[in-house]
Amino acid sequence: MKDQYGRTIDYLRISITDACNLRCRYCMPESAAGCALEQAEQNPPLTVEEMLKIVHAAAGLGITHYRITGGEPLVRKECVELVQKIKAVPGTASVGITTNGVRLASCARDLKAAGCDSVNVSLDTVDAAEFAALTGRDALEQVKQGICAAKEAGLLVKLNAEELIEFAEQEKVPVRFIEVMPVGAGKSYVGPSNEALKTELEQWYGACTPDQEKEGNGPAAYVRYEKLSMPVGFISAIHGKFCGSCNRIRLTSRGFLKLCLCYENGVDLREVLQNGTAADLRDVMAQAILKKPMEHCFERPKDMTEHHLMSGIGG
Ligand code: SAM
Ligand code: SF4
């Protein structure tokens, strides 16, 4: 369906858990993890059946692309089952997952068999000490094995990353640079602009030109560098607003339908899930989508109303 600004909304990100096996400093630092766990106990995540009801309603509203996220989606044992069930919903064009890759090696084949279309692995560094300092865990080897296993299983893999060009080139997977957003623990970071990074990379990899091929359903803008065989993507939420073409909404693990990363606006779907009909659920979701804000305000942090951690939103 279209929102009030004429944008086609066809992409739903589903966070299936707030829990995570890493503690990335910009997302869920050790100090915040206890609080997230406490909240999860008081307000448990949606069941697979509840999520599927929402997916059926979303499909009725024109959603065709889904991405499973978290927290870390692969810590929830029903992740593969959910991928397979969403793929079976009429109208589904793609289901991907975004993962830290720690548990990917053990479930890559099952994900492929379930029909998973793409796996985005968030990996900020291939230096073991830096990885441990950034994520609070010594798990780099597991992530690398996960990436290899996913490729071997025939899954389409992309890296969400900070400084990983060489590794991505060697493994023949595209890499994307995401500007840190002032959400949750990310508020204490001021990251460089992707535009500056794009130009800086020309020193090493030659001139870059826009990539003509469309890669994926998201806001990444891809370029090709003369000396690299793989495209490089830039998701520039802060310095290059792409709200005019935003196609997405988000479902948190507790059933809150969120309309923009920057604001708490949205609707709690629990009540209608429990007491309403399928038609009621679809109506409530359609009304919410109509109220999707025009654009984010990350450049004016005082106007932001979202105060949750990114691990509770799904990125
Ligand atoms: N655990 C999975 C992972 O790390 O890919 C999925 C959830 S994580 C919240 C989704 C994405 O959000 C990751 O790529 C992560 O790097 C990104 N992220 C977390 N905090 C962020 C922030 N403050 N600004 C921008 N991206 C952030
Ligand atoms: Fe966990 Fe992903 Fe957040 Fe890192 S970015 S703490 S892996 S949810």
Tab-separated table of C-alpha atoms and ligand atoms in Angstrom:
chain	number	residue	atom	x	y	z
A	1	MET	CA	0.000	0.000	0.000
A	2	LYS	CA	0.984	3.648	-0.250
A	3	ASP	CA	1.453	5.914	2.746
A	4	GLN	CA	0.167	9.500	2.953
A	5	TYR	CA	3.245	10.739	1.050
A	6	GLY	CA	2.727	8.333	-1.831
A	7	ARG	CA	5.562	6.002	-0.850
A	8	THR	CA	4.985	2.336	-1.599
A	9	ILE	CA	5.450	0.328	1.605
A	10	ASP	CA	6.435	-3.202	0.621
A	11	TYR	CA	9.137	-4.165	3.138
A	12	LEU	CA	8.723	-5.388	6.727
A	13	ARG	CA	11.602	-5.969	9.127
A	14	ILE	CA	10.674	-8.409	11.866
A	15	SER	CA	12.684	-8.472	15.063
A	16	ILE	CA	12.155	-11.900	16.605
A	17	THR	CA	14.098	-11.394	19.839
A	18	ASP	CA	15.829	-8.676	21.843
A	19	ALA	CA	18.411	-11.181	23.098
A	20	CYS	CA	21.890	-11.320	21.626
A	21	ASN	CA	25.074	-13.334	22.030
A	22	LEU	CA	27.260	-10.251	21.366
A	23	ARG	CA	27.468	-6.888	23.148
A	24	CYS	CA	28.366	-4.410	20.396
A	25	ARG	CA	29.332	-1.138	21.986
A	26	TYR	CA	27.153	0.981	19.680
A	27	CYS	CA	24.119	-1.281	20.057
A	28	MET	CA	23.787	-3.256	23.295
A	29	PRO	CA	26.726	-2.540	25.597
A	30	GLU	CA	27.184	-4.794	28.636
A	31	SER	CA	25.719	-2.085	30.875
A	32	ALA	CA	22.371	-2.139	29.015
A	33	ALA	CA	22.014	-5.900	28.506
A	34	GLY	CA	20.529	-6.677	31.950
A	35	CYS	CA	17.763	-4.135	31.452
A	36	ALA	CA	16.835	-5.660	28.059
A	37	LEU	CA	16.606	-9.136	29.607
A	38	GLU	CA	14.395	-7.884	32.429
A	39	GLN	CA	12.005	-6.307	29.924
A	40	ALA	CA	11.875	-9.560	27.940
A	41	GLU	CA	10.764	-11.453	31.044
A	42	GLN	CA	7.919	-9.025	31.734
A	43	ASN	CA	6.818	-8.825	28.109
A	44	PRO	CA	7.718	-11.990	26.181
A	45	PRO	CA	8.267	-11.979	22.418
A	46	LEU	CA	5.500	-12.814	19.961
A	47	THR	CA	5.025	-16.464	19.122
A	48	VAL	CA	5.644	-17.757	15.600
A	49	GLU	CA	1.874	-18.048	15.119
A	50	GLU	CA	1.372	-14.401	16.129
A	51	MET	CA	4.116	-13.243	13.789
A	52	LEU	CA	2.566	-15.227	10.953
A	53	LYS	CA	-0.823	-13.603	11.538
A	54	ILE	CA	0.893	-10.239	11.163
A	55	VAL	CA	2.708	-11.405	8.028
A	56	HIS	CA	-0.601	-12.529	6.473
A	57	ALA	CA	-2.107	-9.120	7.268
A	58	ALA	CA	1.000	-7.402	5.890
A	59	ALA	CA	0.780	-9.472	2.699
A	60	GLY	CA	-2.802	-8.264	2.302
A	61	LEU	CA	-1.472	-4.696	2.454
A	62	GLY	CA	1.136	-5.282	-0.246
A	63	ILE	CA	4.206	-6.214	1.776
A	64	THR	CA	6.319	-8.579	-0.333
A	65	HIS	CA	9.810	-8.398	1.201
A	66	TYR	CA	10.698	-9.476	4.734
A	67	ARG	CA	13.878	-9.367	6.780
A	68	ILE	CA	14.274	-11.244	10.066
A	69	THR	CA	16.422	-9.422	12.584
A	70	GLY	CA	16.827	-8.932	16.331
A	71	GLY	CA	18.710	-8.834	18.782
A	72	GLU	CA	20.363	-11.805	17.200
A	73	PRO	CA	17.749	-13.770	15.226
A	74	LEU	CA	19.744	-17.010	15.235
A	75	VAL	CA	19.623	-17.262	19.040
A	76	ARG	CA	15.902	-17.967	18.662
A	77	LYS	CA	15.476	-21.601	17.706
A	78	GLU	CA	12.361	-20.983	15.585
A	79	CYS	CA	14.216	-18.652	13.189
A	80	VAL	CA	14.563	-21.207	10.364
A	81	GLU	CA	10.947	-22.353	10.796
A	82	LEU	CA	9.777	-18.752	10.567
A	83	VAL	CA	11.732	-18.123	7.349
A	84	GLN	CA	10.174	-21.209	5.815
A	85	LYS	CA	6.647	-20.258	6.907
A	86	ILE	CA	6.909	-16.663	5.675
A	87	LYS	CA	8.191	-17.922	2.321
A	88	ALA	CA	5.031	-20.036	2.062
A	89	VAL	CA	2.713	-17.016	2.521
A	90	PRO	CA	1.193	-16.095	-0.865
A	91	GLY	CA	2.765	-12.923	-2.247
A	92	THR	CA	6.119	-13.249	-0.490
A	93	ALA	CA	8.902	-12.257	-2.882
A	94	SER	CA	11.871	-12.499	-0.517
A	95	VAL	CA	12.863	-13.335	3.045
A	96	GLY	CA	16.309	-12.417	4.307
A	97	ILE	CA	17.983	-12.365	7.679
A	98	THR	CA	20.404	-9.910	9.265
A	99	THR	CA	22.735	-11.663	11.681
A	100	ASN	CA	26.000	-11.214	13.532
A	101	GLY	CA	27.009	-14.574	12.009
A	102	VAL	CA	28.109	-16.243	15.265
A	103	ARG	CA	25.635	-19.133	14.845
A	104	LEU	CA	25.452	-19.054	11.068
A	105	ALA	CA	27.737	-22.025	10.373
A	106	SER	CA	25.403	-24.451	12.146
A	107	CYS	CA	22.216	-23.322	10.412
A	108	ALA	CA	23.296	-22.090	6.948
A	109	ARG	CA	22.085	-25.236	5.159
A	110	ASP	CA	18.768	-25.234	7.007
A	111	LEU	CA	18.264	-21.578	6.128
A	112	LYS	CA	18.900	-22.349	2.466
A	113	ALA	CA	16.508	-25.302	2.576
A	114	ALA	CA	13.893	-23.060	4.224
A	115	GLY	CA	14.093	-20.731	1.205
A	116	CYS	CA	16.063	-17.869	2.766
A	117	ASP	CA	16.947	-15.444	-0.038
A	118	SER	CA	19.774	-13.471	1.527
A	119	VAL	CA	21.921	-13.230	4.615
A	120	ASN	CA	23.355	-9.881	5.710
A	121	VAL	CA	26.207	-10.444	8.147
A	122	SER	CA	27.194	-7.524	10.381
A	123	LEU	CA	30.954	-7.643	10.765
A	124	ASP	CA	32.842	-4.482	11.621
A	125	THR	CA	36.414	-5.756	11.607
A	126	VAL	CA	38.499	-8.829	10.732
A	127	ASP	CA	41.039	-8.089	13.447
A	128	ALA	CA	40.396	-10.536	16.320
A	129	ALA	CA	41.397	-8.131	19.095
A	130	GLU	CA	39.344	-5.280	17.617
A	131	PHE	CA	36.390	-7.631	17.170
A	132	ALA	CA	36.531	-8.653	20.833
A	133	ALA	CA	36.849	-5.019	21.956
A	134	LEU	CA	33.905	-3.936	19.806
A	135	THR	CA	31.542	-6.836	20.488
A	136	GLY	CA	32.621	-7.919	23.972
A	137	ARG	CA	33.107	-11.517	22.785
A	138	ASP	CA	35.944	-13.494	21.187
A	139	ALA	CA	33.904	-14.873	18.296
A	140	LEU	CA	35.535	-13.660	15.076
A	141	GLU	CA	36.444	-17.168	13.851
A	142	GLN	CA	32.855	-18.354	14.304
A	143	VAL	CA	31.601	-15.418	12.227
A	144	LYS	CA	34.129	-16.083	9.445
A	145	GLN	CA	33.152	-19.756	9.421
A	146	GLY	CA	29.514	-18.677	9.285
A	147	ILE	CA	30.139	-16.513	6.228
A	148	CYS	CA	31.944	-19.369	4.439
A	149	ALA	CA	29.235	-21.879	5.384
A	150	ALA	CA	26.511	-19.552	4.112
A	151	LYS	CA	28.288	-19.152	0.798
A	152	GLU	CA	28.839	-22.900	0.527
A	153	ALA	CA	25.162	-23.491	1.222
A	154	GLY	CA	24.391	-21.273	-1.784
A	155	LEU	CA	22.994	-18.338	0.195
A	156	LEU	CA	23.381	-14.786	-1.110
A	157	VAL	CA	25.656	-13.113	1.467
A	158	LYS	CA	26.376	-9.411	2.047
A	159	LEU	CA	28.506	-7.813	4.733
A	160	ASN	CA	27.310	-4.824	6.778
A	161	ALA	CA	30.562	-3.326	7.804
A	162	GLU	CA	32.924	-0.645	8.859
A	163	GLU	CA	36.305	-1.471	7.311
A	164	LEU	CA	36.248	-4.732	5.503
A	165	ILE	CA	36.944	-4.204	1.856
A	166	GLU	CA	39.870	-6.618	1.573
A	167	PHE	CA	38.025	-9.457	3.292
A	168	ALA	CA	34.901	-8.873	1.196
A	169	GLU	CA	36.983	-8.836	-1.995
A	170	GLN	CA	38.729	-12.074	-1.040
A	171	GLU	CA	35.428	-13.800	-0.208
A	172	LYS	CA	33.666	-12.257	-3.236
A	173	VAL	CA	30.776	-10.786	-1.250
A	174	PRO	CA	29.621	-7.143	-1.483
A	175	VAL	CA	30.247	-4.951	1.544
A	176	ARG	CA	28.053	-2.057	2.761
A	177	PHE	CA	29.027	0.777	5.054
A	178	ILE	CA	26.281	1.961	7.404
A	179	GLU	CA	26.510	5.335	9.097
A	180	VAL	CA	26.098	5.014	12.865
A	181	MET	CA	22.695	6.387	13.880
A	182	PRO	CA	22.048	8.203	17.160
A	183	VAL	CA	19.741	5.416	18.345
A	184	GLY	CA	20.252	3.783	21.767
A	185	ALA	CA	23.939	3.376	22.562
A	186	GLY	CA	24.719	4.886	19.140
A	187	LYS	CA	23.894	8.309	20.645
A	188	SER	CA	27.393	8.561	22.064
A	189	TYR	CA	29.017	8.143	18.635
A	190	VAL	CA	29.575	10.751	15.958
A	191	GLY	CA	30.533	8.801	12.862
A	192	PRO	CA	32.204	10.056	9.681
A	193	SER	CA	30.038	10.675	6.628
A	194	ASN	CA	29.856	7.932	4.014
A	195	GLU	CA	30.511	10.561	1.334
A	196	ALA	CA	33.942	11.288	2.866
A	197	LEU	CA	34.640	7.567	3.164
A	198	LYS	CA	33.616	6.933	-0.446
A	199	THR	CA	36.119	9.557	-1.647
A	200	GLU	CA	38.854	8.334	0.711
A	201	LEU	CA	38.528	4.796	-0.675
A	202	GLU	CA	39.340	6.114	-4.166
A	203	GLN	CA	42.939	6.581	-3.009
A	204	TRP	CA	43.326	2.808	-2.651
A	205	TYR	CA	40.864	1.350	-5.105
A	206	GLY	CA	40.742	3.901	-7.963
A	207	ALA	CA	37.883	6.068	-9.206
A	208	CYS	CA	34.346	4.989	-8.336
A	209	THR	CA	31.241	5.112	-10.504
A	210	PRO	CA	27.606	4.393	-9.557
A	211	ASP	CA	26.676	0.719	-9.935
A	212	GLN	CA	23.895	0.386	-12.499
A	213	GLU	CA	22.536	-2.891	-11.119
A	214	LYS	CA	19.901	-2.752	-8.352
A	215	GLU	CA	21.107	-4.826	-5.383
A	216	GLY	CA	18.448	-5.751	-2.799
A	217	ASN	CA	15.400	-3.892	-1.522
A	218	GLY	CA	17.016	-1.426	0.812
A	219	PRO	CA	18.416	2.099	0.805
A	220	ALA	CA	22.032	1.163	-0.005
A	221	ALA	CA	23.561	3.081	-2.937
A	222	TYR	CA	26.240	0.955	-4.621
A	223	VAL	CA	29.359	2.066	-6.488
A	224	ARG	CA	32.088	0.210	-8.364
A	225	TYR	CA	35.766	0.996	-7.768
A	226	GLU	CA	38.238	0.486	-10.629
A	227	LYS	CA	40.403	-1.984	-8.703
A	228	LEU	CA	37.669	-4.014	-6.983
A	229	SER	CA	35.607	-6.771	-8.535
A	230	MET	CA	32.738	-6.475	-6.012
A	231	PRO	CA	30.358	-3.503	-5.621
A	232	VAL	CA	30.571	-1.414	-2.435
A	233	GLY	CA	27.347	-0.140	-0.813
A	234	PHE	CA	26.762	2.940	1.314
A	235	ILE	CA	23.775	3.340	3.637
A	236	SER	CA	23.960	7.011	4.522
A	237	ALA	CA	21.045	7.529	6.877
A	238	ILE	CA	22.554	10.612	8.497
A	239	HIS	CA	24.387	12.488	5.767
A	240	GLY	CA	22.302	11.370	2.807
A	241	LYS	CA	18.639	11.213	3.805
A	242	PHE	CA	16.761	8.640	1.746
A	243	CYS	CA	13.378	9.063	3.470
A	244	GLY	CA	11.662	10.064	0.208
A	245	SER	CA	12.063	6.496	-1.040
A	246	CYS	CA	11.643	4.686	2.292
A	247	ASN	CA	9.643	1.499	1.725
A	248	ARG	CA	9.813	-0.072	5.180
A	249	ILE	CA	8.079	-0.621	8.485
A	250	ARG	CA	9.326	-2.587	11.487
A	251	LEU	CA	7.814	-5.103	13.884
A	252	THR	CA	9.493	-5.419	17.286
A	253	SER	CA	9.724	-8.770	19.025
A	254	ARG	CA	6.932	-7.658	21.419
A	255	GLY	CA	4.483	-6.854	18.633
A	256	PHE	CA	4.911	-3.097	18.241
A	257	LEU	CA	4.599	-1.948	14.614
A	258	LYS	CA	7.110	0.861	14.184
A	259	LEU	CA	6.978	3.343	11.350
A	260	CYS	CA	10.372	5.075	11.432
A	261	LEU	CA	13.635	4.331	13.264
A	262	CYS	CA	13.713	7.817	14.711
A	263	TYR	CA	10.341	7.984	16.472
A	264	GLU	CA	8.347	5.815	18.844
A	265	ASN	CA	5.230	6.329	16.666
A	266	GLY	CA	3.421	3.153	15.790
A	267	VAL	CA	0.880	0.744	17.166
A	268	ASP	CA	0.951	-2.115	19.650
A	269	LEU	CA	-0.547	-5.085	17.789
A	270	ARG	CA	-0.881	-7.391	20.835
A	271	GLU	CA	-4.408	-6.371	21.730
A	272	VAL	CA	-5.808	-6.810	18.210
A	273	LEU	CA	-3.811	-10.036	17.787
A	274	GLN	CA	-5.489	-11.468	20.859
A	275	ASN	CA	-9.003	-10.074	20.538
A	276	GLY	CA	-9.523	-9.015	16.925
A	277	THR	CA	-10.185	-10.726	13.614
A	278	ALA	CA	-7.729	-10.942	10.709
A	279	ALA	CA	-9.589	-8.030	9.100
A	280	ASP	CA	-9.223	-5.941	12.289
A	281	LEU	CA	-5.489	-6.627	12.327
A	282	ARG	CA	-5.132	-5.554	8.725
A	283	ASP	CA	-7.142	-2.355	9.350
A	284	VAL	CA	-5.060	-1.394	12.381
A	285	MET	CA	-1.857	-1.943	10.417
A	286	ALA	CA	-3.150	0.021	7.416
A	287	GLN	CA	-4.148	2.974	9.641
A	288	ALA	CA	-0.690	2.971	11.211
A	289	ILE	CA	1.115	2.844	7.845
A	290	LEU	CA	-0.855	5.889	6.722
A	291	LYS	CA	0.743	7.787	9.629
A	292	LYS	CA	4.339	6.946	8.713
A	293	PRO	CA	6.364	10.138	9.328
A	294	MET	CA	7.680	12.014	6.311
A	295	GLU	CA	11.328	11.797	7.379
A	296	HIS	CA	13.685	11.096	10.258
A	297	CYS	CA	15.274	13.841	12.357
A	298	PHE	CA	18.596	12.269	13.312
A	299	GLU	CA	20.224	15.627	12.589
A	300	ARG	CA	18.109	17.129	15.419
A	301	PRO	CA	18.507	14.555	18.219
A	302	LYS	CA	16.328	16.652	20.567
A	303	ASP	CA	13.303	15.970	18.322
A	304	MET	CA	13.821	12.189	18.337
A	305	THR	CA	11.299	10.245	20.401
A	306	GLU	CA	12.850	6.777	20.037
A	307	HIS	CA	14.743	5.843	23.191
A	308	HIS	CA	15.100	2.070	22.863
A	309	LEU	CA	18.340	0.262	22.065
A	310	MET	CA	18.883	-0.720	18.424
A	311	SER	CA	18.871	-4.371	19.574
A	312	GLY	CA	15.241	-3.851	20.619
A	313	ILE	CA	14.285	-2.353	17.264
A	314	GLY	CA	16.131	-4.557	14.814
A	315	GLY	CA	18.264	-2.013	12.956
B	1	SAM	N1	22.273	-8.980	15.553
B	1	SAM	C1	22.072	-8.788	14.178
B	1	SAM	C2	23.238	-8.049	13.545
B	1	SAM	O1	24.078	-7.524	14.272
B	1	SAM	O2	23.277	-7.992	12.328
B	1	SAM	C3	20.756	-8.094	13.816
B	1	SAM	C4	20.327	-6.942	14.673
B	1	SAM	S1	21.356	-5.491	14.604
B	1	SAM	C5	20.456	-4.397	15.647
B	1	SAM	C6	21.001	-4.912	12.964
B	1	SAM	C7	21.989	-3.926	12.416
B	1	SAM	O3	21.915	-2.712	13.167
B	1	SAM	C8	23.448	-4.376	12.479
B	1	SAM	O4	24.004	-4.289	11.174
B	1	SAM	C9	24.109	-3.365	13.394
B	1	SAM	O5	25.441	-3.107	13.026
B	1	SAM	C10	23.206	-2.161	13.190
B	1	SAM	N2	23.253	-1.162	14.283
B	1	SAM	C11	23.168	-1.346	15.617
B	1	SAM	N3	23.220	-0.179	16.272
B	1	SAM	C12	23.346	0.794	15.313
B	1	SAM	C13	23.425	2.227	15.318
B	1	SAM	N4	23.403	2.910	16.453
B	1	SAM	N5	23.524	2.875	14.120
B	1	SAM	C14	23.534	2.197	12.937
B	1	SAM	N6	23.436	0.854	12.860
B	1	SAM	C15	23.353	0.161	14.029
B	2	SF4	FE1	23.814	-7.935	18.957
B	2	SF4	FE2	23.542	-7.131	16.441
B	2	SF4	FE3	23.345	-5.376	18.437
B	2	SF4	FE4	25.695	-6.432	17.928
B	2	SF4	S1	24.512	-5.131	16.530
B	2	SF4	S2	24.755	-6.239	19.974
B	2	SF4	S3	25.165	-8.438	17.249
B	2	SF4	S4	21.966	-7.038	18.055
